[in-house]
mmCIF file of C-alpha atoms (C1' of nucleotides) in Angstrom:
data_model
loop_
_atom_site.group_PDB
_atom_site.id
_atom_site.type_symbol
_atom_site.label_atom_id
_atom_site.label_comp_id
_atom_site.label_asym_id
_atom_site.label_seq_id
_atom_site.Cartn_x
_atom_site.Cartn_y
_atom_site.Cartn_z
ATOM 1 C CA UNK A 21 -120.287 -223.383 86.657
ATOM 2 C CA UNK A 22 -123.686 -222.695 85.042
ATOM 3 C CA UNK A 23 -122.708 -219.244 87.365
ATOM 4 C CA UNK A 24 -121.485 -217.932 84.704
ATOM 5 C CA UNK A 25 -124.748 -218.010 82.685
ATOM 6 C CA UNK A 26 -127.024 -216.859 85.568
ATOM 7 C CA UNK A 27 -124.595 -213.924 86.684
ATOM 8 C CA UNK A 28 -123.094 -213.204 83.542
ATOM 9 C CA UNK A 29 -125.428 -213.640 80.708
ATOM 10 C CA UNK A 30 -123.912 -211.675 78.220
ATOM 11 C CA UNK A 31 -120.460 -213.235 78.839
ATOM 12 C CA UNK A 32 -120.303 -215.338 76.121
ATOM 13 C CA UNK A 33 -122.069 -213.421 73.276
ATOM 14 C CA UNK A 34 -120.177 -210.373 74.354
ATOM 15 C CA UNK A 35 -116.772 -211.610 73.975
ATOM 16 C CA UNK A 36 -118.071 -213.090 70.259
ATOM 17 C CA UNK A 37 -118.753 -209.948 69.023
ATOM 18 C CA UNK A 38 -115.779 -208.468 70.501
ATOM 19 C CA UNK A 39 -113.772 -211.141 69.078
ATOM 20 C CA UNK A 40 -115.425 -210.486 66.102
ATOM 21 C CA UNK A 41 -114.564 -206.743 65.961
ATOM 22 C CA UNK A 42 -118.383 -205.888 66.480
ATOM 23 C CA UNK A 43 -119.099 -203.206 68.885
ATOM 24 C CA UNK A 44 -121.425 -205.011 71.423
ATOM 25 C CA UNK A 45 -124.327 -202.888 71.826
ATOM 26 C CA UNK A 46 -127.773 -204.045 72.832
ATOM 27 C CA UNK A 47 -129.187 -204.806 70.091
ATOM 28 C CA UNK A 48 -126.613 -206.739 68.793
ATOM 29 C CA UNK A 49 -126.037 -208.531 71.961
ATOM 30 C CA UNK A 50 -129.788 -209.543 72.451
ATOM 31 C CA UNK A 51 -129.896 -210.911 68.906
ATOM 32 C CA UNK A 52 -126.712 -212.522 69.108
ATOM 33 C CA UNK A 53 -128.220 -214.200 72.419
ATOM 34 C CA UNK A 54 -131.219 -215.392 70.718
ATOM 35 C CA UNK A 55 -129.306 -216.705 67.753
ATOM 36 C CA UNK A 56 -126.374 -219.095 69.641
ATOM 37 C CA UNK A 57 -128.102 -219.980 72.283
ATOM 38 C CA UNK A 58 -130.839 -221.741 70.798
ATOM 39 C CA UNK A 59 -128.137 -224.594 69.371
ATOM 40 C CA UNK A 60 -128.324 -224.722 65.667
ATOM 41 C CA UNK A 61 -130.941 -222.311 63.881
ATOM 42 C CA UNK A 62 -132.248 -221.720 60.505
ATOM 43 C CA UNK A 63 -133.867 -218.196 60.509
ATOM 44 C CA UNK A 64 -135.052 -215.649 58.443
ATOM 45 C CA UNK A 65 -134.889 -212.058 59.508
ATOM 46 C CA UNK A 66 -138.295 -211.475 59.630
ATOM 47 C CA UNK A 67 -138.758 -214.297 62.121
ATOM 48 C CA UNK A 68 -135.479 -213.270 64.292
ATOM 49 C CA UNK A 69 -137.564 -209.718 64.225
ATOM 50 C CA UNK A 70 -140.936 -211.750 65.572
ATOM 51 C CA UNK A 71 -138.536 -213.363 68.065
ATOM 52 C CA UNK A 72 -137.116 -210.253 69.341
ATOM 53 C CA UNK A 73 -140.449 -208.788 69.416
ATOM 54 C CA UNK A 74 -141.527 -211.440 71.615
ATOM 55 C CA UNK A 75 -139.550 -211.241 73.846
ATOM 56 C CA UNK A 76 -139.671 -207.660 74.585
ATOM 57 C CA UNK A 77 -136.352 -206.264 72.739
ATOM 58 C CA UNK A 78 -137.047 -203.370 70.210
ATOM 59 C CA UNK A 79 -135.185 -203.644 67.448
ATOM 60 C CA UNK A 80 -136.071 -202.552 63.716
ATOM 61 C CA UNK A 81 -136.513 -204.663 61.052
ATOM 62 C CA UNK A 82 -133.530 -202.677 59.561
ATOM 63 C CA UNK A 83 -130.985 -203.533 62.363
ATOM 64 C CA UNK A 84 -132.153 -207.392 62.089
ATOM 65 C CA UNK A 85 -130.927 -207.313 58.414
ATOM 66 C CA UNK A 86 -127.987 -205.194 59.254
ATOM 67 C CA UNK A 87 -126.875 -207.702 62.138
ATOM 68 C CA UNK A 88 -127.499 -210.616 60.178
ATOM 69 C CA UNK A 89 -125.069 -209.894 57.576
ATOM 70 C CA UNK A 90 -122.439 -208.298 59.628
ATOM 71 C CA UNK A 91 -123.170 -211.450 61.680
ATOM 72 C CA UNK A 92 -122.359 -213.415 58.249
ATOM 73 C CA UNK A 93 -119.340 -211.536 57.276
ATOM 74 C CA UNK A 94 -117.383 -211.680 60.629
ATOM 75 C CA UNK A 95 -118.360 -215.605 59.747
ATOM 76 C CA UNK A 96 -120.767 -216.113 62.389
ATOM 77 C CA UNK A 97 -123.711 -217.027 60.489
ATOM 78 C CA UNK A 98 -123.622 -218.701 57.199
ATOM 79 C CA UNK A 99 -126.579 -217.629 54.770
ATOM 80 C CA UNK A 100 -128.345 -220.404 52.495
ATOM 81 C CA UNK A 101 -130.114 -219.950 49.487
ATOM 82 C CA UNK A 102 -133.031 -222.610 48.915
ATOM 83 C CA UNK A 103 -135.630 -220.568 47.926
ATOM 84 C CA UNK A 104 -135.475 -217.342 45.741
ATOM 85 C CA UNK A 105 -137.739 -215.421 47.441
ATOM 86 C CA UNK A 106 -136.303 -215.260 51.257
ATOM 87 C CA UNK A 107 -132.918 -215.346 52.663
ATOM 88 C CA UNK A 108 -132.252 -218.240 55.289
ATOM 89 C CA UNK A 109 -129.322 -217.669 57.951
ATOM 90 C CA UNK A 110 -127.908 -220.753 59.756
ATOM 91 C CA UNK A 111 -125.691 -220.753 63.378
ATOM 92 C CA UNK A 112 -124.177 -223.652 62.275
ATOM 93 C CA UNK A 113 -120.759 -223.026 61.088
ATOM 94 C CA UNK A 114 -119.456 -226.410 60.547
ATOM 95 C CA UNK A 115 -119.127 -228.379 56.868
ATOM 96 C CA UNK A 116 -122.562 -229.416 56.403
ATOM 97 C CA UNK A 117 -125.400 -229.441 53.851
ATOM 98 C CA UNK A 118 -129.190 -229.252 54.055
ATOM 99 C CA UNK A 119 -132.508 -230.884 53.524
ATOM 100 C CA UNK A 120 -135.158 -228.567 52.260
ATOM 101 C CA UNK A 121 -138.915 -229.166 52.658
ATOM 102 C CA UNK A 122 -140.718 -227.129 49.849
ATOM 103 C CA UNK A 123 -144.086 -226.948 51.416
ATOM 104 C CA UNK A 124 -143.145 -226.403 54.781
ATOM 105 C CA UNK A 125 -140.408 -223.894 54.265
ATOM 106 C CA UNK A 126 -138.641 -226.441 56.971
ATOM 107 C CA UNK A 127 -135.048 -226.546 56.664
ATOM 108 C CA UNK A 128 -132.980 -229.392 58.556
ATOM 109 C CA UNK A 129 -129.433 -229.554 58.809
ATOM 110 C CA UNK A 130 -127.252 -232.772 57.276
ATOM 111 C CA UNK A 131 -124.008 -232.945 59.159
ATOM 112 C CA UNK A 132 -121.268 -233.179 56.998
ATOM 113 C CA UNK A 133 -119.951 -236.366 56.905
ATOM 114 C CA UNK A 134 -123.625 -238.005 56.241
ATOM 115 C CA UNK A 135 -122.708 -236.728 52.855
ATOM 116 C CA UNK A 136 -119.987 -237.187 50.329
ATOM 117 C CA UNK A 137 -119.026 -236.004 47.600
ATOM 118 C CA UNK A 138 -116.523 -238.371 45.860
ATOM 119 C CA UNK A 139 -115.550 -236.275 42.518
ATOM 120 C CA UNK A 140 -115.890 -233.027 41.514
ATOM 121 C CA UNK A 141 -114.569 -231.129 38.301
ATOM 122 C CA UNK A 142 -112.221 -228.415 39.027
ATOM 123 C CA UNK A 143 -113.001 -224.999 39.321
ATOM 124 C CA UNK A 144 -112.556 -222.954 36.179
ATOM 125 C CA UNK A 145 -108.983 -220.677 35.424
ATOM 126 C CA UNK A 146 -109.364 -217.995 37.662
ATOM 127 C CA UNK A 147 -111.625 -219.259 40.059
ATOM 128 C CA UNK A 148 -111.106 -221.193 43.951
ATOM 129 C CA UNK A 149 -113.795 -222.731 45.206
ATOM 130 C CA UNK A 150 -115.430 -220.649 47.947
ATOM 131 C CA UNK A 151 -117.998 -223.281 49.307
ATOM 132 C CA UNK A 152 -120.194 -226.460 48.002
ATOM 133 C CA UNK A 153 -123.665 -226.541 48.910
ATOM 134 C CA UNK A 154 -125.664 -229.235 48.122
ATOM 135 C CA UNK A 155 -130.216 -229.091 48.871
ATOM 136 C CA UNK A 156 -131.548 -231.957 49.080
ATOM 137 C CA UNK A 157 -135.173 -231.183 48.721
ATOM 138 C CA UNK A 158 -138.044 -232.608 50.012
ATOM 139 C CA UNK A 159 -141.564 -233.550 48.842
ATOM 140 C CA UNK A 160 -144.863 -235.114 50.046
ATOM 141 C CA UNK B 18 -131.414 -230.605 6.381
ATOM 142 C CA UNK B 19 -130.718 -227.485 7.526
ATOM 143 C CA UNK B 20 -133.694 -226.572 5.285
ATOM 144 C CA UNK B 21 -135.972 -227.441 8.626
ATOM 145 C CA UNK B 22 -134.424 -224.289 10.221
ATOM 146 C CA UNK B 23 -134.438 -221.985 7.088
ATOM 147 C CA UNK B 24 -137.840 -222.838 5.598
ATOM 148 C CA UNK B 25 -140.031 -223.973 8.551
ATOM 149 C CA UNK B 26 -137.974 -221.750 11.761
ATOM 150 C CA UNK B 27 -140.662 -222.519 14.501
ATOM 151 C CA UNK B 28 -141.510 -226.178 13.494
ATOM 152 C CA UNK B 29 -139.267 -227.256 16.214
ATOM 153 C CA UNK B 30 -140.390 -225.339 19.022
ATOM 154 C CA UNK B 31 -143.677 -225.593 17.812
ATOM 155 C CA UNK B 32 -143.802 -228.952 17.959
ATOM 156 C CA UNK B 33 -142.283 -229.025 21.694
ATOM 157 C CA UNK B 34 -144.877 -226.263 22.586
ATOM 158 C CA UNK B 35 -147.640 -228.500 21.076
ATOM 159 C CA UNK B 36 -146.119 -231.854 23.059
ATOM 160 C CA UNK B 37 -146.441 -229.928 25.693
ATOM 161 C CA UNK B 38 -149.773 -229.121 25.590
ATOM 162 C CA UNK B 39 -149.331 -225.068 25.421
ATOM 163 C CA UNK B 40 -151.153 -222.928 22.379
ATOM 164 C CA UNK B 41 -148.110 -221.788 20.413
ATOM 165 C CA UNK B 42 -148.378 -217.937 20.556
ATOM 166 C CA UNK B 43 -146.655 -215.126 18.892
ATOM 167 C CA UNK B 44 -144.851 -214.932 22.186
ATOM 168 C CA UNK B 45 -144.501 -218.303 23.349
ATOM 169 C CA UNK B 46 -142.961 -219.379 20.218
ATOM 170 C CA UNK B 47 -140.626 -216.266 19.872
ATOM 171 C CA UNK B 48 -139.281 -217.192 23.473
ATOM 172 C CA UNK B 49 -139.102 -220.395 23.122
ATOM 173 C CA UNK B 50 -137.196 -219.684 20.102
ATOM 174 C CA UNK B 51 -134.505 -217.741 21.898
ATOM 175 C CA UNK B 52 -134.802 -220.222 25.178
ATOM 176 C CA UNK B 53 -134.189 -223.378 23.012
ATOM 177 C CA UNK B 54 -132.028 -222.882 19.627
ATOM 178 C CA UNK B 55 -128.471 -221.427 21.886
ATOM 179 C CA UNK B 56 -127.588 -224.379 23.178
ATOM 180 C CA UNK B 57 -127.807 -224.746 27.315
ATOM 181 C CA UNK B 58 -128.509 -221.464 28.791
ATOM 182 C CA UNK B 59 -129.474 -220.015 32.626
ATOM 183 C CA UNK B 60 -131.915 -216.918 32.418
ATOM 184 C CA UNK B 61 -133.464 -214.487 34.465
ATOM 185 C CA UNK B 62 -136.774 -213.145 33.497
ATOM 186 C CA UNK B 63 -135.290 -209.598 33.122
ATOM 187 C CA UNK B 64 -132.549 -211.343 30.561
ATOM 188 C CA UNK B 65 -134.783 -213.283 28.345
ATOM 189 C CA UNK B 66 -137.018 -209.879 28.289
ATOM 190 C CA UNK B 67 -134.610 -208.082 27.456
ATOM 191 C CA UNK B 68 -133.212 -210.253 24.629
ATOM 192 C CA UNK B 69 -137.100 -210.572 23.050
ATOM 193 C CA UNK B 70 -136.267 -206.664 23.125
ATOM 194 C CA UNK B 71 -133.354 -206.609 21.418
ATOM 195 C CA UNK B 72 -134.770 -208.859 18.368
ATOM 196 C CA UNK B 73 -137.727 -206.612 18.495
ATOM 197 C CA UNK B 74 -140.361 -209.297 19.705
ATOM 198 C CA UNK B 75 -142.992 -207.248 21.683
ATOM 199 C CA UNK B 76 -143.422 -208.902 24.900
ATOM 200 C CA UNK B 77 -144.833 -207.639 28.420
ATOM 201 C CA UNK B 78 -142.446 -208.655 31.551
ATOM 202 C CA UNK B 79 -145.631 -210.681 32.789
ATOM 203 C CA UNK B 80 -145.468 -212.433 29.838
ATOM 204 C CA UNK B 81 -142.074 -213.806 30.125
ATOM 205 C CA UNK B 82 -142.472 -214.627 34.122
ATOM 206 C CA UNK B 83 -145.741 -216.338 33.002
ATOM 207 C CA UNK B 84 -143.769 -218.344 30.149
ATOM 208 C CA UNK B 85 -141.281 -219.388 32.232
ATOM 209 C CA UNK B 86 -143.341 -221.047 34.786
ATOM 210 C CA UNK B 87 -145.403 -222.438 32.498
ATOM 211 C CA UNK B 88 -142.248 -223.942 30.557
ATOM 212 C CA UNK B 89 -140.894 -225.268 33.684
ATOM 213 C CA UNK B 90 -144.059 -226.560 34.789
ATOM 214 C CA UNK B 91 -143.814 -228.365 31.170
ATOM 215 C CA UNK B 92 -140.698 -229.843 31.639
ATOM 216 C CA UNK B 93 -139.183 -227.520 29.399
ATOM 217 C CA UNK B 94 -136.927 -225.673 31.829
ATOM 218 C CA UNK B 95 -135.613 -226.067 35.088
ATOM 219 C CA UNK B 96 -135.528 -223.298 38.044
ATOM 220 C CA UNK B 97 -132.139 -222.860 39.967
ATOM 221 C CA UNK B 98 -131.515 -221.651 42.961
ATOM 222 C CA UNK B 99 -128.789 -219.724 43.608
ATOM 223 C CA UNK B 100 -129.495 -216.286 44.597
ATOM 224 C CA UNK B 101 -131.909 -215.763 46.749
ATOM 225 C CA UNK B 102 -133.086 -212.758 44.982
ATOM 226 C CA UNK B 103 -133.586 -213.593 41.244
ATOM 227 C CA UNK B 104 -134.942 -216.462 39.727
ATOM 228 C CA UNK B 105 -132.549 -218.303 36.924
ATOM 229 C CA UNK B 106 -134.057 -220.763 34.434
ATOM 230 C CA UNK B 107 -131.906 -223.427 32.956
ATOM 231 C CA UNK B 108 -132.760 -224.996 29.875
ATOM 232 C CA UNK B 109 -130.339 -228.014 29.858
ATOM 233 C CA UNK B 110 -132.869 -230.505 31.499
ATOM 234 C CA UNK B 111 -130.382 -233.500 31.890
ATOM 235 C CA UNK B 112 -129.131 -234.242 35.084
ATOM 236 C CA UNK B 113 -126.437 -231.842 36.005
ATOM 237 C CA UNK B 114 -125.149 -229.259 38.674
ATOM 238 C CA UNK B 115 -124.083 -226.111 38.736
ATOM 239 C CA UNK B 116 -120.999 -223.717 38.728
ATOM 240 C CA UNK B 117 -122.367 -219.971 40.508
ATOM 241 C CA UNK B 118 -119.806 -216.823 40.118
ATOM 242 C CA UNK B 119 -121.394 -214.919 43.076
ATOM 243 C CA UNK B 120 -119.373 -211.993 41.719
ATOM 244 C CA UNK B 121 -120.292 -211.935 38.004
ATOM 245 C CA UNK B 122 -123.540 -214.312 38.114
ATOM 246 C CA UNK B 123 -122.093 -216.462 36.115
ATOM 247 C CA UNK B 124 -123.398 -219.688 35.689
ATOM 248 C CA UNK B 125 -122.172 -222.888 34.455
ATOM 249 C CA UNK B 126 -123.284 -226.270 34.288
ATOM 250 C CA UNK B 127 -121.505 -229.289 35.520
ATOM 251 C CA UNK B 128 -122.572 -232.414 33.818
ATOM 252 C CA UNK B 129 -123.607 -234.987 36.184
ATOM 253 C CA UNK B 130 -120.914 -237.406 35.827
ATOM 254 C CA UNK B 131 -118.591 -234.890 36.876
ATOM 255 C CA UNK B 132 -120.187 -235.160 40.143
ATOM 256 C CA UNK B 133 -120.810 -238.125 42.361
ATOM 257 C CA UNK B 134 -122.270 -238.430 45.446
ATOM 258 C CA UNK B 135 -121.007 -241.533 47.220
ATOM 259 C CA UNK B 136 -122.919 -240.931 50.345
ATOM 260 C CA UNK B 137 -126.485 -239.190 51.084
ATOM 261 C CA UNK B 138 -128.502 -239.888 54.426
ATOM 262 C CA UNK B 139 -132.176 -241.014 53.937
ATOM 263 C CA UNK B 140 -134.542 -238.553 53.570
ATOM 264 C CA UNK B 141 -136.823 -237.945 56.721
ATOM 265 C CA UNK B 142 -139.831 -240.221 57.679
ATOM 266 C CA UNK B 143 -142.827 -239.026 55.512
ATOM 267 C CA UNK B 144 -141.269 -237.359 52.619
ATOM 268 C CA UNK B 145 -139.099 -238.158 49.260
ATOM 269 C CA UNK B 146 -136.189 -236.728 47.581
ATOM 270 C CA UNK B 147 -137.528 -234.388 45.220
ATOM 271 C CA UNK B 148 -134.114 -233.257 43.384
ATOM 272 C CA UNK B 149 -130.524 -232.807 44.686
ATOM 273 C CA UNK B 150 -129.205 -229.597 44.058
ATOM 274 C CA UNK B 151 -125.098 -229.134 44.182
ATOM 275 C CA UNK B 152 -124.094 -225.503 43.794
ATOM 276 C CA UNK B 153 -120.123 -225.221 43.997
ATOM 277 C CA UNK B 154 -119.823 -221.615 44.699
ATOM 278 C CA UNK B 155 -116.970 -219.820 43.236
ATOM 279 C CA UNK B 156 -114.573 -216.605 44.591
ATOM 280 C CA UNK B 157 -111.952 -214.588 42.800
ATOM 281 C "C1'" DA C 8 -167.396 -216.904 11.154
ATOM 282 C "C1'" DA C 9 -168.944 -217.403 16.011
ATOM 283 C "C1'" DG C 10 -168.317 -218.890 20.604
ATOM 284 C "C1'" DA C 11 -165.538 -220.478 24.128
ATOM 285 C "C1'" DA C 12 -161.338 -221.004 26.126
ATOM 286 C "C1'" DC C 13 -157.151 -219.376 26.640
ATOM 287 C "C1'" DC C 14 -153.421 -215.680 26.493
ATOM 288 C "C1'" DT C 15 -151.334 -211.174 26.867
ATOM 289 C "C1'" DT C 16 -151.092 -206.596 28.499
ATOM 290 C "C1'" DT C 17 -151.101 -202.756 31.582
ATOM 291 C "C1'" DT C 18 -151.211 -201.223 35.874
ATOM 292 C "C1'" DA C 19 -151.380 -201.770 40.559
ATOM 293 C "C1'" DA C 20 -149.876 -204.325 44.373
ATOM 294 C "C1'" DC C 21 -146.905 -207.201 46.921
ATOM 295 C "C1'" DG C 22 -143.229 -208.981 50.047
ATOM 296 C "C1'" DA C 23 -138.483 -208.888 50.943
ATOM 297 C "C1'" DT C 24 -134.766 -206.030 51.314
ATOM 298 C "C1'" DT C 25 -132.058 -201.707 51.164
ATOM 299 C "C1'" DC C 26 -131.524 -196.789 51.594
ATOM 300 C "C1'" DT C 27 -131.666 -192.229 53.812
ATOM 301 C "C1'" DA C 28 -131.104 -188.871 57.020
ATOM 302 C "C1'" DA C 29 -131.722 -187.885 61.576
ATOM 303 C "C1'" DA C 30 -131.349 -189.388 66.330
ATOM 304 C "C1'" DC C 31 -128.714 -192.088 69.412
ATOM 305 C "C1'" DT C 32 -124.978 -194.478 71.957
ATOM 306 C "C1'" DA C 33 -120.634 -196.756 72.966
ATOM 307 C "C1'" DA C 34 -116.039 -195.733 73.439
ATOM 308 C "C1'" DC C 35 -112.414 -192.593 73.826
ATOM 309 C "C1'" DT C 36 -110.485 -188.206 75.448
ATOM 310 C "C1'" DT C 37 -110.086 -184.781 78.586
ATOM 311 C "C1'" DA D 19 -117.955 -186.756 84.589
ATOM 312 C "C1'" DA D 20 -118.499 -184.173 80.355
ATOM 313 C "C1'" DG D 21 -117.427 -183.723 75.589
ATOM 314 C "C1'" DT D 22 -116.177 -185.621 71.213
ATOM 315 C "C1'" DT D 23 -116.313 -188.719 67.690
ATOM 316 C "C1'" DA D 24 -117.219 -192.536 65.129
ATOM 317 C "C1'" DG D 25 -120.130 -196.123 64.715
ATOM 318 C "C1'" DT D 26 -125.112 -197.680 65.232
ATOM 319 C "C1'" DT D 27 -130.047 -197.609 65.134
ATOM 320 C "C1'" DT D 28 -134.301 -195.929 63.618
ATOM 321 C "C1'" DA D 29 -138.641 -194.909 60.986
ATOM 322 C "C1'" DG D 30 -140.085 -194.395 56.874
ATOM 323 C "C1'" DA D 31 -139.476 -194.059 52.073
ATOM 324 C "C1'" DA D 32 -137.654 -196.293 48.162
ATOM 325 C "C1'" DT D 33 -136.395 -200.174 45.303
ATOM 326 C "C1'" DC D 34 -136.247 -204.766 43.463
ATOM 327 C "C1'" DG D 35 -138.091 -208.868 41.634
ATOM 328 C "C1'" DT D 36 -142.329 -210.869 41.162
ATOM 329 C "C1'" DT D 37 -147.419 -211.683 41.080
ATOM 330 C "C1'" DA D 38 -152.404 -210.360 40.643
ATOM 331 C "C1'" DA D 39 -156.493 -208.247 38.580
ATOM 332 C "C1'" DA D 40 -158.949 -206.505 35.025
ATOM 333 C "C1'" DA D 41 -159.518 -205.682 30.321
ATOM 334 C "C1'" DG D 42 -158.804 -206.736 25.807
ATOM 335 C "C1'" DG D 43 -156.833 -209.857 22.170
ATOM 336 C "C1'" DT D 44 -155.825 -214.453 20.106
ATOM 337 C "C1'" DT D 45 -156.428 -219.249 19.027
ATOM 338 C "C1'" DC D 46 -159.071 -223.308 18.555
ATOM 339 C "C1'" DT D 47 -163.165 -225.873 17.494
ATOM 340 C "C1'" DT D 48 -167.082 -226.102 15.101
#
DNA sequence: AAGAACCTTTTAACGATTCTAAACTAACTT
DNA sequence: AAGTTAGTTTAGAATCGTTAAAAGGTTCTT
């Protein structure tokens, strides 16, 4: 049962990528590892790089950013923009929204049905909505 | 009556500059001018720079990151975040949310009555709702 | 008009991110 | 298993938006 994790431990991550049309090589793998199976992370690249580093995988700075947004286009991250100044990437891919603490840099996830959204004016001629994000941030 | 804008053209902005307890420059005025008297706009430092340009108003790009945060420290603007690599400054300071065109940069403002939350989860223990930013993200 | 406080400018520096070109590696072919 | 190829990673340089420091200029108060 948990056999799988002990014997196999790139089982799972491998057949994401593959799924995802990602050629599963070891960087990608490790980082994928350390990104879904940590439950539901907000990271930055530079502390997915620190996290690598720590435990012992080399991997460039460059490759984290590449990964991270192939990662986001074959739709298994999600970036979020709180802050102007640093790119955020969340492993959780279902309809939710986010508190944002300013001082802390903390982000916290608000599942999506603690929020709603009862009206909302349609999209201009020519445009679909792609995605609604709604900050709530956070002082004191 | 429209003699105010003909005769006296910075009394207005002076008088918010003033209010707001900033020294009414050559520069700060001049921006000001363009920020306030177009109706609601959304800047970027390199825009409004580039429009002080373009009506000849000699001002360093220091100047205009330094105005900007010193208007929205004011109360005079409002900082949106939608990209998380440029700054955009909003000038329409009633409650509203926002429209983003990630492919042009568009954006437009939705008036806060066109939006309603019905829902929101309490903020953690220890802190307070600061704002709630909506961004409805648009494709095609 | 003088002094003090405040502002603007230039230039250098910064952090985050992307680019480049070379080295590498996974996957496919034989 | 070796060779080929296309895709990947790398280090380092380059770029972007933004901020800082130092020097000089402006505004306000008197």
């Amino acid at each position: 049962m948990t056999e799988t994790k002990s014997t196999r431990p790139y089982k799972k991550v491998l057949d994401r990528l593959r799924a995802a049309g990602l050629r599963p090589t070891r960087q990608r793998l490790a980082l994928a590892k350390l990104l879904f199976e940590g439950g539901d992370r907000h990271v930055t690249a530079e502390i997915l790089h620190g996290e690598a580093q720590a435990a012992s995988i080399r991997v460039s700075l460059a490759t984290v950013y590449n990964t991270l947004h192939q990662f986001t286009a074959a739709d298994l991250l999600r970036e979020i923009v709180v802050d102007s100044q640093r790119s955020y990437f969340d492993t959780n891919m279902s309809d939710h929204h986010h508190f944002f603490h300013e001082k802390t840099n903390q982000l916290m996830d608000i599942p999506g049905d603690e929020i709603v959204v009862a009206q909302m004016p349609p999209p201009p001629p020519g445009t679909v909505v792609k995605r609604v994000d709604i900050v709530v941030r956070l002082d004191e």
